[in-house]
PDB file of C-alpha atoms in Angstrom:
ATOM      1  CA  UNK A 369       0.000   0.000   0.000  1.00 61.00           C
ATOM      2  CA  UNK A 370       1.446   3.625  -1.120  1.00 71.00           C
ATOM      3  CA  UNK A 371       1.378   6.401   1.222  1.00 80.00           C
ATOM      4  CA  UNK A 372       0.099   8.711  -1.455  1.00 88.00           C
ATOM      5  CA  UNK A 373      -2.993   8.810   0.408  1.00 92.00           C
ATOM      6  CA  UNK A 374      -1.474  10.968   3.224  1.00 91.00           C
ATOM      7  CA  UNK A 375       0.194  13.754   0.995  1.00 88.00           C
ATOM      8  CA  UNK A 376      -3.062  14.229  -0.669  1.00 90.00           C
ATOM      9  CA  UNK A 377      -5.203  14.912   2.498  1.00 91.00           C
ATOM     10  CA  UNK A 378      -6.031  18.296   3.602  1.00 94.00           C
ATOM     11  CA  UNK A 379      -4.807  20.060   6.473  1.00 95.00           C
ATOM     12  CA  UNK A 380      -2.016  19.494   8.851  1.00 93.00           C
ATOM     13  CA  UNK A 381      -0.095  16.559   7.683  1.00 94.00           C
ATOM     14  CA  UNK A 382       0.777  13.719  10.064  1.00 95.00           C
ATOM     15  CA  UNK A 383       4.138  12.264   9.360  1.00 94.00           C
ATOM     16  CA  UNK A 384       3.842   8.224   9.202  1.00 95.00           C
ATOM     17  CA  UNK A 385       6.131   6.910  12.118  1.00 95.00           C
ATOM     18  CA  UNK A 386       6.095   3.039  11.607  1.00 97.00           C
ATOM     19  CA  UNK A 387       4.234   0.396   9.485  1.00 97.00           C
ATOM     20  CA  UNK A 388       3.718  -3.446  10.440  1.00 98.00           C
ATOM     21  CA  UNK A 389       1.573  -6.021   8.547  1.00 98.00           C
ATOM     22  CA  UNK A 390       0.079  -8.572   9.770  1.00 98.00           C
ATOM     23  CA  UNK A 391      -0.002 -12.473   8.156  1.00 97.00           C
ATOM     24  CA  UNK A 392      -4.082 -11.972   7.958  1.00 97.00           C
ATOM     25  CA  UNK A 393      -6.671  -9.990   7.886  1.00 97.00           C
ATOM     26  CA  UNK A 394      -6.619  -7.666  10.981  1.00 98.00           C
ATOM     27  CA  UNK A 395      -9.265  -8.615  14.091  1.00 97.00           C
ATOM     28  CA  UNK A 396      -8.801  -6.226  16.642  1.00 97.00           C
ATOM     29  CA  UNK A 397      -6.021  -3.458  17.640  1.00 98.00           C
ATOM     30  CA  UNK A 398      -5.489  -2.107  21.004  1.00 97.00           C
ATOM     31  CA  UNK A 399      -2.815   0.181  22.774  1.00 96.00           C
ATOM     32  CA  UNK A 400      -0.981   0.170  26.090  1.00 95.00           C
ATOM     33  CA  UNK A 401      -0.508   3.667  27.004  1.00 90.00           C
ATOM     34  CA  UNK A 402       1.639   3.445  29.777  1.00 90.00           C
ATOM     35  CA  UNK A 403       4.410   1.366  27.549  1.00 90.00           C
ATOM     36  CA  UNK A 404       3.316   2.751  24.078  1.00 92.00           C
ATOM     37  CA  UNK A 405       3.011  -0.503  23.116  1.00 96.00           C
ATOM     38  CA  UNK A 406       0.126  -2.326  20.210  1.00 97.00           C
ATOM     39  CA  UNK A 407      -1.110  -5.267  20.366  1.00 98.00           C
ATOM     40  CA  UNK A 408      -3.288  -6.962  17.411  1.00 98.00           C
ATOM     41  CA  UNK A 409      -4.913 -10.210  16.583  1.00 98.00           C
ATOM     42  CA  UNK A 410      -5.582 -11.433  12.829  1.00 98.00           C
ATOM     43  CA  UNK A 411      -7.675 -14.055  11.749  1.00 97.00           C
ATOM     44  CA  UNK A 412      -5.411 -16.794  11.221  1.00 96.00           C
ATOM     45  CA  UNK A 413      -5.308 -16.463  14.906  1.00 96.00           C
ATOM     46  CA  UNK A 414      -1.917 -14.915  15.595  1.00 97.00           C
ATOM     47  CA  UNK A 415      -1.299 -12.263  17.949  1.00 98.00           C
ATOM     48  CA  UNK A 416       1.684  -9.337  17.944  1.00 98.00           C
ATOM     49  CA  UNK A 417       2.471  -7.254  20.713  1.00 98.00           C
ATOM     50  CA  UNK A 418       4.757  -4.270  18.561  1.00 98.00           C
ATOM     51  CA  UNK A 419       6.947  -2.026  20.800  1.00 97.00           C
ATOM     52  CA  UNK A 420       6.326   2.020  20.446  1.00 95.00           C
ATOM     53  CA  UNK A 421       8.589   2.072  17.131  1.00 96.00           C
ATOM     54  CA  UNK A 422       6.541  -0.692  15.896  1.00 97.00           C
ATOM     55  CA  UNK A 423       9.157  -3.869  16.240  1.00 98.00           C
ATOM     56  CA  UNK A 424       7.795  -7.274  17.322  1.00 98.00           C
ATOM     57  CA  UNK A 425       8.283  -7.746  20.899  1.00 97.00           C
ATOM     58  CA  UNK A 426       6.431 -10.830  21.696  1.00 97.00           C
ATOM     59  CA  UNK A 427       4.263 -13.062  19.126  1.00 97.00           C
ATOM     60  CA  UNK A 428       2.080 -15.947  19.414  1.00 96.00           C
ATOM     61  CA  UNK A 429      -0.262 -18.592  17.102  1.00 94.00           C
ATOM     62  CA  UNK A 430      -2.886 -20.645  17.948  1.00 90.00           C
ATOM     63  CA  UNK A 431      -5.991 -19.148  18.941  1.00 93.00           C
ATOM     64  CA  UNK A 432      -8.468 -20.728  16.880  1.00 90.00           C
ATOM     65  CA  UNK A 433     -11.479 -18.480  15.624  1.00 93.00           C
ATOM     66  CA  UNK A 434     -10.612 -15.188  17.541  1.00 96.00           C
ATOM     67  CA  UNK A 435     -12.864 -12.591  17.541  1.00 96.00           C
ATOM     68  CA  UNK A 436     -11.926  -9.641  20.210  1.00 96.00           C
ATOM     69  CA  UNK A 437      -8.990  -8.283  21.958  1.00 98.00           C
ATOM     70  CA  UNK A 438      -8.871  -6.038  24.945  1.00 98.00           C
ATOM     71  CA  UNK A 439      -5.339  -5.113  26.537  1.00 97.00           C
ATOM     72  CA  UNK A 440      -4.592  -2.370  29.495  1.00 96.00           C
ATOM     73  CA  UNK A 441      -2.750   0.731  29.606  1.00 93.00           C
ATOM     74  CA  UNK A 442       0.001  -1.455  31.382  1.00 91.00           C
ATOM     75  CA  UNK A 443      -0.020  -4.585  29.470  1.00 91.00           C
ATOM     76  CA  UNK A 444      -1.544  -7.714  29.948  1.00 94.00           C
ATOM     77  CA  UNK A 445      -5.293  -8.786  28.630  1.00 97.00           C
ATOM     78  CA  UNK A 446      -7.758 -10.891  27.315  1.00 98.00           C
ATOM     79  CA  UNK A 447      -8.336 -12.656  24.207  1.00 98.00           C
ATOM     80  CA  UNK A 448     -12.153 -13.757  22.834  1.00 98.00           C
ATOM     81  CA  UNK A 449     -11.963 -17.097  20.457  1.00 97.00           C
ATOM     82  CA  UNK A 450     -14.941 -19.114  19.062  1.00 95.00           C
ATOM     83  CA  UNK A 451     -18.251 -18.602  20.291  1.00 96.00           C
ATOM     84  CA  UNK A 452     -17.587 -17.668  24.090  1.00 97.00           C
ATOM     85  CA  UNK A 453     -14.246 -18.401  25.031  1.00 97.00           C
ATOM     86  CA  UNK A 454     -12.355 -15.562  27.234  1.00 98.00           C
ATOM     87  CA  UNK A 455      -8.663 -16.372  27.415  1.00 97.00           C
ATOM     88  CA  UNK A 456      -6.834 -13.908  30.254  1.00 97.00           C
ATOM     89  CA  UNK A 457      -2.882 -12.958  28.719  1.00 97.00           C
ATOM     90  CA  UNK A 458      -0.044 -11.690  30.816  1.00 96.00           C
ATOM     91  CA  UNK A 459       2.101  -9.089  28.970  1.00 94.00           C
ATOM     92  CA  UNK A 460       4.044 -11.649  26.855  1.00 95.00           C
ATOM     93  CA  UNK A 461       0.529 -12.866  25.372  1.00 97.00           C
ATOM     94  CA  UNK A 462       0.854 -15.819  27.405  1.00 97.00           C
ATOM     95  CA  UNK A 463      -2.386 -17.331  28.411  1.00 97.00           C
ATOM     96  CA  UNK A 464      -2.587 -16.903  32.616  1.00 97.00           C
ATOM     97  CA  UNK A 465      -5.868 -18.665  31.978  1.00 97.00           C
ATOM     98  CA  UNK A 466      -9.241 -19.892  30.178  1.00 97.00           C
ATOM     99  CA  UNK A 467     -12.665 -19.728  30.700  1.00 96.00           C
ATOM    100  CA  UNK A 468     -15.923 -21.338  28.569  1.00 97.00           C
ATOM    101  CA  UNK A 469     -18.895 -18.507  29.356  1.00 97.00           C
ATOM    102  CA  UNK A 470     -22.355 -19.907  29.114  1.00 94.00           C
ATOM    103  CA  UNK A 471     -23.616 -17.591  26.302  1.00 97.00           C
ATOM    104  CA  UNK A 472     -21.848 -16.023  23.150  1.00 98.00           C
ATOM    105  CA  UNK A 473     -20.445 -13.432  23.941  1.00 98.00           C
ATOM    106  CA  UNK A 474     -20.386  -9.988  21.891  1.00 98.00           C
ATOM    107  CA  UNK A 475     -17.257  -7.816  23.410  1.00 98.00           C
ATOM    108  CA  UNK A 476     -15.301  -7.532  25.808  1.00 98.00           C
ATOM    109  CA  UNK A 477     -12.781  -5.079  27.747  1.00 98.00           C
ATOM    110  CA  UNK A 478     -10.309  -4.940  30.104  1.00 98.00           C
ATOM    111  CA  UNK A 479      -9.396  -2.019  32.479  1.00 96.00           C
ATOM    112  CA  UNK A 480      -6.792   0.420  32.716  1.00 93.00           C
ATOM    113  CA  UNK A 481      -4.963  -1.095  35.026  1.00 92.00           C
ATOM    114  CA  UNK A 482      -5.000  -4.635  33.156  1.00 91.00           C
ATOM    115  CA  UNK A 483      -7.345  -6.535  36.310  1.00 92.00           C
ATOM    116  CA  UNK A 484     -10.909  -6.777  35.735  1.00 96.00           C
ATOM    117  CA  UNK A 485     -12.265  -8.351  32.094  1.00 98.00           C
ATOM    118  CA  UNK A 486     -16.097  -7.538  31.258  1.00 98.00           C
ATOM    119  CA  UNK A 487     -17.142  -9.712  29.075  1.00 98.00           C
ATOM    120  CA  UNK A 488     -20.983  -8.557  27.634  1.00 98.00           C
ATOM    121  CA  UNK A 489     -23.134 -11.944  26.527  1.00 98.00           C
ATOM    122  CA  UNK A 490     -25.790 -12.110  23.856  1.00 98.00           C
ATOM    123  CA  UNK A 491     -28.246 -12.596  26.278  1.00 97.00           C
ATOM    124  CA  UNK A 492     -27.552  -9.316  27.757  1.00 98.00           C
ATOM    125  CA  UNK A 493     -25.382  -9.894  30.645  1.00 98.00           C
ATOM    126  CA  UNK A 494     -22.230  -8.461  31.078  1.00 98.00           C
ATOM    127  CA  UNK A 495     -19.943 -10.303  33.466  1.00 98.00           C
ATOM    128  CA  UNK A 496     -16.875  -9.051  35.051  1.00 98.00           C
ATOM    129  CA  UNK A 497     -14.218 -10.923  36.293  1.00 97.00           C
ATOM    130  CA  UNK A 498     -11.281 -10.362  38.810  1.00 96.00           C
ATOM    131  CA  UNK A 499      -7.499 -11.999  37.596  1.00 94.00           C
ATOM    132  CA  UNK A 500      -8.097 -14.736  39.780  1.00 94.00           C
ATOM    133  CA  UNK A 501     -11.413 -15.793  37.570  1.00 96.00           C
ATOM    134  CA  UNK A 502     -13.575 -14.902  40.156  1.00 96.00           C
ATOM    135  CA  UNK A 503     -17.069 -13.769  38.695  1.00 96.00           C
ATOM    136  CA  UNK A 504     -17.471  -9.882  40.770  1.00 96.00           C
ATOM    137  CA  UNK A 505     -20.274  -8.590  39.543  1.00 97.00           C
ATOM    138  CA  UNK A 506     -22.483  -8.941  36.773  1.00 97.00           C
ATOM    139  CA  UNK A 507     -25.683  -6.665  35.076  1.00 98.00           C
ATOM    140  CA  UNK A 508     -28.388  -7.515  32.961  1.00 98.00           C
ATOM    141  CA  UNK A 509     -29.426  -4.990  30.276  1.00 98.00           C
ATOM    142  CA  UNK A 510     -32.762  -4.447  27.923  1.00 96.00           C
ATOM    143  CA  UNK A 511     -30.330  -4.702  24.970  1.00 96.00           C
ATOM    144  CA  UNK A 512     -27.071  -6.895  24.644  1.00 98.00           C
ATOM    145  CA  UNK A 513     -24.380  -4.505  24.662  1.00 98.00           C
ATOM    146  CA  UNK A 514     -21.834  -4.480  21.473  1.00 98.00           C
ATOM    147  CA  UNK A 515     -19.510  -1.695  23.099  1.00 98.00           C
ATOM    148  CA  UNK A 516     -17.567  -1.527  26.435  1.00 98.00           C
ATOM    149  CA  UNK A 517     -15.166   0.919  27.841  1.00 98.00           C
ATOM    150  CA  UNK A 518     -13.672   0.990  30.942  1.00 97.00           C
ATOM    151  CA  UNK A 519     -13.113   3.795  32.660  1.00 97.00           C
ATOM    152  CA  UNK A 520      -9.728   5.136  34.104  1.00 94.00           C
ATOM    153  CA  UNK A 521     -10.464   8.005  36.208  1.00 92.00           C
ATOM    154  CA  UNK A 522     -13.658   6.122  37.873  1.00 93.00           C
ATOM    155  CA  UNK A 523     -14.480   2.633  38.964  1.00 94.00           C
ATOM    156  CA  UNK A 524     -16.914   2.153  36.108  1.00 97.00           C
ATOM    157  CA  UNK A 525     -17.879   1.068  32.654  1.00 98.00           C
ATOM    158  CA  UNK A 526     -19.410   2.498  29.568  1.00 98.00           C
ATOM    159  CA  UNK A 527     -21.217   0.190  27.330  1.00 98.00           C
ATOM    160  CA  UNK A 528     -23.468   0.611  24.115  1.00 98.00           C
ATOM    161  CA  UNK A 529     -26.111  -1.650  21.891  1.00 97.00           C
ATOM    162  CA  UNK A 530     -25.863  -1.728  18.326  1.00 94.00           C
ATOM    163  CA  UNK A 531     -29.143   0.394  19.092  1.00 93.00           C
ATOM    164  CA  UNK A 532     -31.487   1.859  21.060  1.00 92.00           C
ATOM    165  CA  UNK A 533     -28.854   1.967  24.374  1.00 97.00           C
ATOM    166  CA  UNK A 534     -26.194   3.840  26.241  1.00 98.00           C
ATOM    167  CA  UNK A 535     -25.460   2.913  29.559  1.00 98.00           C
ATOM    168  CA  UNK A 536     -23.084   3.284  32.678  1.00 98.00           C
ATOM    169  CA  UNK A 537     -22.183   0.527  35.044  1.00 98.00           C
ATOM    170  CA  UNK A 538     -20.439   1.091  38.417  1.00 97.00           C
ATOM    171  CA  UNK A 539     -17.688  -2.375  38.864  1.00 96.00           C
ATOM    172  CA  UNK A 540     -19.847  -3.622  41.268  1.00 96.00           C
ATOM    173  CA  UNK A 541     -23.022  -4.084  38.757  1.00 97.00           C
ATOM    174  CA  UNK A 542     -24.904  -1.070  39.699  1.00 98.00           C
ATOM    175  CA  UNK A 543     -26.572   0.492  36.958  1.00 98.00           C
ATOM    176  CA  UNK A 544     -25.539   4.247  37.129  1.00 98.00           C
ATOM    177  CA  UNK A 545     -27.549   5.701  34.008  1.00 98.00           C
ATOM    178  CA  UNK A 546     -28.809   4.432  31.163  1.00 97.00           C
ATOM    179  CA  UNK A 547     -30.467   6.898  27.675  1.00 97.00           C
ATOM    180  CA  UNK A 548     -32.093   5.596  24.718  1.00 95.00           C
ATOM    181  CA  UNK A 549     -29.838   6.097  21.256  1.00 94.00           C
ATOM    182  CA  UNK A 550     -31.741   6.915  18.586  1.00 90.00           C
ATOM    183  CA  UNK A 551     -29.682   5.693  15.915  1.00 90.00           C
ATOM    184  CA  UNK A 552     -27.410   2.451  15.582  1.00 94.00           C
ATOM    185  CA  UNK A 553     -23.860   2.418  16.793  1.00 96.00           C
ATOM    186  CA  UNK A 554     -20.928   1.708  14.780  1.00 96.00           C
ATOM    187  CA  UNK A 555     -18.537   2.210  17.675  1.00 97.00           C
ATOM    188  CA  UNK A 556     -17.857   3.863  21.067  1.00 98.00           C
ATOM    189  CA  UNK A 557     -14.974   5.939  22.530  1.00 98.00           C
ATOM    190  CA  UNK A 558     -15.137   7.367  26.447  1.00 97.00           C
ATOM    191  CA  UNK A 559     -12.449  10.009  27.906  1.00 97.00           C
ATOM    192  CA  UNK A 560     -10.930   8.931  30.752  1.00 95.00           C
ATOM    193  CA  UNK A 561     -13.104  10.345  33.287  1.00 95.00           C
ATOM    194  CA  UNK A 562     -16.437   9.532  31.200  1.00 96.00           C
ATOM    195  CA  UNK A 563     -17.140  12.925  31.277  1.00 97.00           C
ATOM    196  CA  UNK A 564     -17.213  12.770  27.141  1.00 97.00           C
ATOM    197  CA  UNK A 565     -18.381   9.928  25.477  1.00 98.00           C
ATOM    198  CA  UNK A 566     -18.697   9.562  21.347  1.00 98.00           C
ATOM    199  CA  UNK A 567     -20.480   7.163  19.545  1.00 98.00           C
ATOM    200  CA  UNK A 568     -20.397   6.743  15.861  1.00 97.00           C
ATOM    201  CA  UNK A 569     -24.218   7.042  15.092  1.00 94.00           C
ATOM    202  CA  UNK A 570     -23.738   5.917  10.987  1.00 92.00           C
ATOM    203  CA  UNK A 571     -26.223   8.669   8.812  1.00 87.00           C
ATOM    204  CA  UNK A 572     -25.920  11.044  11.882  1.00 92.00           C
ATOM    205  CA  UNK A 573     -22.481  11.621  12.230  1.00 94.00           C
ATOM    206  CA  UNK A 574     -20.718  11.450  15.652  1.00 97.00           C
ATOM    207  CA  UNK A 575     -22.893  11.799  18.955  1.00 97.00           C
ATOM    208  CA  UNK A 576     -21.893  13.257  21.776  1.00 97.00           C
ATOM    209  CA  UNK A 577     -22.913  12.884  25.760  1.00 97.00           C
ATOM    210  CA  UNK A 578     -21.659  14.176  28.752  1.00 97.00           C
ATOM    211  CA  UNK A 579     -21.056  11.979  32.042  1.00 96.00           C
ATOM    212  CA  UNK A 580     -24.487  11.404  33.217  1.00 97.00           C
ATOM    213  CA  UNK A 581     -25.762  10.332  29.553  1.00 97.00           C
ATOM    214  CA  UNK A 582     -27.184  14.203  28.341  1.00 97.00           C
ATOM    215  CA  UNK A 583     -26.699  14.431  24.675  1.00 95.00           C
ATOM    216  CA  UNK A 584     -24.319  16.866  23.579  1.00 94.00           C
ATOM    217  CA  UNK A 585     -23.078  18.641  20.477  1.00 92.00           C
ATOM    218  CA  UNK A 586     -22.901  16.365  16.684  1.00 94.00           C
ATOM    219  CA  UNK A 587     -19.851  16.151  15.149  1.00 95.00           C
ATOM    220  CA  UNK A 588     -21.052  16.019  11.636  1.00 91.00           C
ATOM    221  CA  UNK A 589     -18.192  14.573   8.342  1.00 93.00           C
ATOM    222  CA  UNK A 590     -18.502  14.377   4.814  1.00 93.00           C
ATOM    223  CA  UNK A 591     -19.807  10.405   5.052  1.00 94.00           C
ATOM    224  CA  UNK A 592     -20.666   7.594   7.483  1.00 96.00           C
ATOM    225  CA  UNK A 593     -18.699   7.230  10.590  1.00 97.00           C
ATOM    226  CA  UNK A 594     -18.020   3.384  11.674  1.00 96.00           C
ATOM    227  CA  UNK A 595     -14.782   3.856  13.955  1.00 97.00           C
ATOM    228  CA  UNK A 596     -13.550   6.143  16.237  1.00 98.00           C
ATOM    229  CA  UNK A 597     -10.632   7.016  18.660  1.00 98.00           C
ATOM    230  CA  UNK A 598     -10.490   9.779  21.188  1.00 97.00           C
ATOM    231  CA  UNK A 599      -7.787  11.419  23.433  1.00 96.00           C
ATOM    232  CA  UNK A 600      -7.974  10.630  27.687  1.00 95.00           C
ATOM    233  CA  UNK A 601      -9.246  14.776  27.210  1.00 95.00           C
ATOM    234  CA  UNK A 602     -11.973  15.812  25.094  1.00 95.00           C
ATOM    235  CA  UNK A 603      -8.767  17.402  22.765  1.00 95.00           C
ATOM    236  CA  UNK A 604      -9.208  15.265  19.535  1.00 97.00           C
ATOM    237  CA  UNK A 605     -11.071  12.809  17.983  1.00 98.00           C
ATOM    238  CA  UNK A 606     -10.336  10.649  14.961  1.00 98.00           C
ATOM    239  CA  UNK A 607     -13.302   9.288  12.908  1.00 98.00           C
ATOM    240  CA  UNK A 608     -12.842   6.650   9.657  1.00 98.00           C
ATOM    241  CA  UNK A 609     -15.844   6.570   7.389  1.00 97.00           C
ATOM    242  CA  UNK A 610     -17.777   3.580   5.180  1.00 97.00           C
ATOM    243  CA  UNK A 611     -16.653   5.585   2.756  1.00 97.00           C
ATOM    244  CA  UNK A 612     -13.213   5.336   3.674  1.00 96.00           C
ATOM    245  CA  UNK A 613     -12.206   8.433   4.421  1.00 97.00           C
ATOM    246  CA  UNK A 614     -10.789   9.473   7.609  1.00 98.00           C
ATOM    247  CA  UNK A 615     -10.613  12.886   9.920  1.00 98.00           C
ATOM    248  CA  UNK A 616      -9.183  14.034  12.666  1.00 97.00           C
ATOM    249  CA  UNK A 617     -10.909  16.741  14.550  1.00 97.00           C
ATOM    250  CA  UNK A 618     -10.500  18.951  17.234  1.00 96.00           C
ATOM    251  CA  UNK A 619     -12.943  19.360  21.149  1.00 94.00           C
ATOM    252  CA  UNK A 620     -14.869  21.174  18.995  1.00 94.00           C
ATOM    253  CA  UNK A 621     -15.654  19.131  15.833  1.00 94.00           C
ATOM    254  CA  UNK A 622     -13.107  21.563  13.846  1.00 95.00           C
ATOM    255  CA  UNK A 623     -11.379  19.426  11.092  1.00 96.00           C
ATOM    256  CA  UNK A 624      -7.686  19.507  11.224  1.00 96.00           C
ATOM    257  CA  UNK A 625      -7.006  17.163   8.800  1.00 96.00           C
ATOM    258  CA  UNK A 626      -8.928  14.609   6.456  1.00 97.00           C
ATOM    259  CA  UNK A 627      -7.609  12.623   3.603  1.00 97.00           C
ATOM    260  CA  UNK A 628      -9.099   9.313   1.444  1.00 96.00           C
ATOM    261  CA  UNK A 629      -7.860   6.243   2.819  1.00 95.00           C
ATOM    262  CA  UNK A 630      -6.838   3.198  -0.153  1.00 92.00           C
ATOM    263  CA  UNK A 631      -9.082   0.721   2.304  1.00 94.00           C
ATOM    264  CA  UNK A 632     -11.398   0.079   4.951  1.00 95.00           C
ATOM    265  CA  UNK A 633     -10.351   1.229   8.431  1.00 97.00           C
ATOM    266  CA  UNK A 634     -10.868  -2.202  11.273  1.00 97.00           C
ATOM    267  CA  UNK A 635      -9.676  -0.145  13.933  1.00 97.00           C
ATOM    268  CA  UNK A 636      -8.447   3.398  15.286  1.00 98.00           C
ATOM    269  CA  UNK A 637      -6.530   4.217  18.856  1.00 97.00           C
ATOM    270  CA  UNK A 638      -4.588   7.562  19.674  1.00 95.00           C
ATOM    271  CA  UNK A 639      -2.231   8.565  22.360  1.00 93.00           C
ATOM    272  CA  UNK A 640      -3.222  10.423  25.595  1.00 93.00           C
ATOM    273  CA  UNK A 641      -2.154  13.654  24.616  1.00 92.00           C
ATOM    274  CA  UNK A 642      -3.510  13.857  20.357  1.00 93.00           C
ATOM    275  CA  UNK A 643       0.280  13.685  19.441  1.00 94.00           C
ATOM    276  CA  UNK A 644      -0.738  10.084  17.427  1.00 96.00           C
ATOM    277  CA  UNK A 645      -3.026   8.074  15.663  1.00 97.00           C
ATOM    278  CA  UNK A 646      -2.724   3.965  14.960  1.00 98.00           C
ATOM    279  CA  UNK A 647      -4.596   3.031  12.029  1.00 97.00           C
ATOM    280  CA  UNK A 648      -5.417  -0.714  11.698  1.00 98.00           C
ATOM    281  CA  UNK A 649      -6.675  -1.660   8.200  1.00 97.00           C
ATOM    282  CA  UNK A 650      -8.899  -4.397   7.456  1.00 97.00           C
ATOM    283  CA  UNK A 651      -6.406  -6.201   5.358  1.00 97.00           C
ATOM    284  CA  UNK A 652      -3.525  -6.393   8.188  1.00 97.00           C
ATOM    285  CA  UNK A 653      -1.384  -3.250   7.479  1.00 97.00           C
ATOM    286  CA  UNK A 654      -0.878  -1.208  10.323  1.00 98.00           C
ATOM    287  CA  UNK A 655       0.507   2.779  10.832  1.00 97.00           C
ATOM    288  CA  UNK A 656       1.139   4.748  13.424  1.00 97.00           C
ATOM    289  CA  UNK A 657       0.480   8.239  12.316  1.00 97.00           C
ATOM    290  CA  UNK A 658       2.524  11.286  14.750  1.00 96.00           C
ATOM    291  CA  UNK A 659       2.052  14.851  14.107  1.00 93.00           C
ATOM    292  CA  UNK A 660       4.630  17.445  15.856  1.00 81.00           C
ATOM    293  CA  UNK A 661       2.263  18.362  18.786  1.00 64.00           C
ATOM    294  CA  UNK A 662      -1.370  18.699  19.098  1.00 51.00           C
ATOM    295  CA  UNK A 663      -2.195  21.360  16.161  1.00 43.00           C
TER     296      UNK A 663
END
């Protein structure tokens, strides 16, 4: 894949840091803040923990049918394969341990601090577990939940349906808030405190909600936004299109810079701070994108 794409964009220009490619098509992307680190999984069931310049650090085969990856800020995560089974990973993707749930399960997430997996089932619980295996709470919602997000600045969990729900869960399974969405849900991103919380809402651009589940402001794009990717502030926010095209934005919505992407975007993650943008493609080719500081 050329890098035309990026000189041809509008606006302030990233510069393109580091490229990896997976050996299939890319599942799932996910970033460790605190190290800098990525982690993916592809379908032929490898997965690649890359180090902040994007060199293999630690790499692994073998999980059959995989589905969904979750990793913390710290390392160390969980792994979904086949129908419903949640596989915990220390940081050198080793499996610490395995567990068959009793109902497929849709997503799952793991917090900050790489402890407690949430797994959400497509019955409509959501189960979270402790690193011991230890079920600690679990919540039943009206609508199976697609979307989770842990929170780092509170002891809670955002979660979202494909439609009709957005909801917030304290770690002990008390329901916090919950509001109806009126459109479906492509995907969710949270800051840290929860105070700002995007969804990708398809033919009505990017919704907005504050803490306690108010709708906010629209961020509205040229197109039909299916991924997203937020800063740990409301600072910037990346959004990649059906139409393959992607933009990053500013608190307000303001573009700062767009350009056509040659393929589908699987997954987006930035840093912290808006200094850099991974951008997983659907066909295994990764790049981390790094602009100078936060324009």
């Amino acid at each position: 894949m050329s890098d035309d794409w990026l000189a041809a964009g509008q606006g302030v220009r990233p510069e393109r840091r580091w490229s990896f490619a997976t050996d299939a098509p890319l599942v799932a992307l996910e970033t460790a803040r605190e190290t800098g680190e990525t982690v993916l999984a592809d379908s032929s069931g490898g997965l690649y923990r890359l180090d902040r310049n994007g060199r293999i650090a630690a790499i692994t085969h073998g999980f059959h049918g995989i589905r969904g990856l979750c990793w913390g800020d710290v390392g160390g995560g969980a792994v979904l394969s086949g129908e419903a089974k949640l596989s915990r990973l220390d940081a050198d993707l080793a499996v610490v341990w395995s567990l068959e749930l009793h109902d497929a399960v849709r997503v799952i997430a793991v917090d900050p601090h790489g402890q407690y997996v949430a797994a959400a089932l497509a019955n409509g619980e959501t189960v979270i577990l402790d690193p011991a295996k230890r079920k600690v709470s679990r919540f039943v919602t009206v609508r199976p939940l697609s979307f989770l997000r842990f929170l780092t600045a509170a002891p809670a969990i955002v979660g979202a349906a494909d439609h009709g729900l957005l909801c917030r869960y304290r770690l002990d399974g008390t329901e916090e808030w919950n509001t109806r969405l009126w459109s479906s849900a492509g995907d969710l991103s949270v800051t840290d405190d929860g105070e700002t919380i995007y969804v990708a809402a398809f033919n009505q651009g990017v919704q907005t909600f504050d803490g306690s589940g108010r709708s906010g402001a629209s961020f509205i794009v040229e197109g039909t936004p299916e991924r997203l990717a937020a800063t740990a502030r409301p600072l910037r926010l990346a959004a990649a299109t059906i139409e393959q095209h992607l933009y990053w934005l500013d608190e307000d919505g303001e573009l700062l810079w767009a350009a056509a992407m040659p393929e589908k975007v699987a997954a987006l993650r930035c840093d912290p701070l808006g200094r850099w943008l991974i951008c997983g493609f659907e066909a295994g080719r990764v790049l981390r994108l790094a602009w100078a500081e936060p324009v």
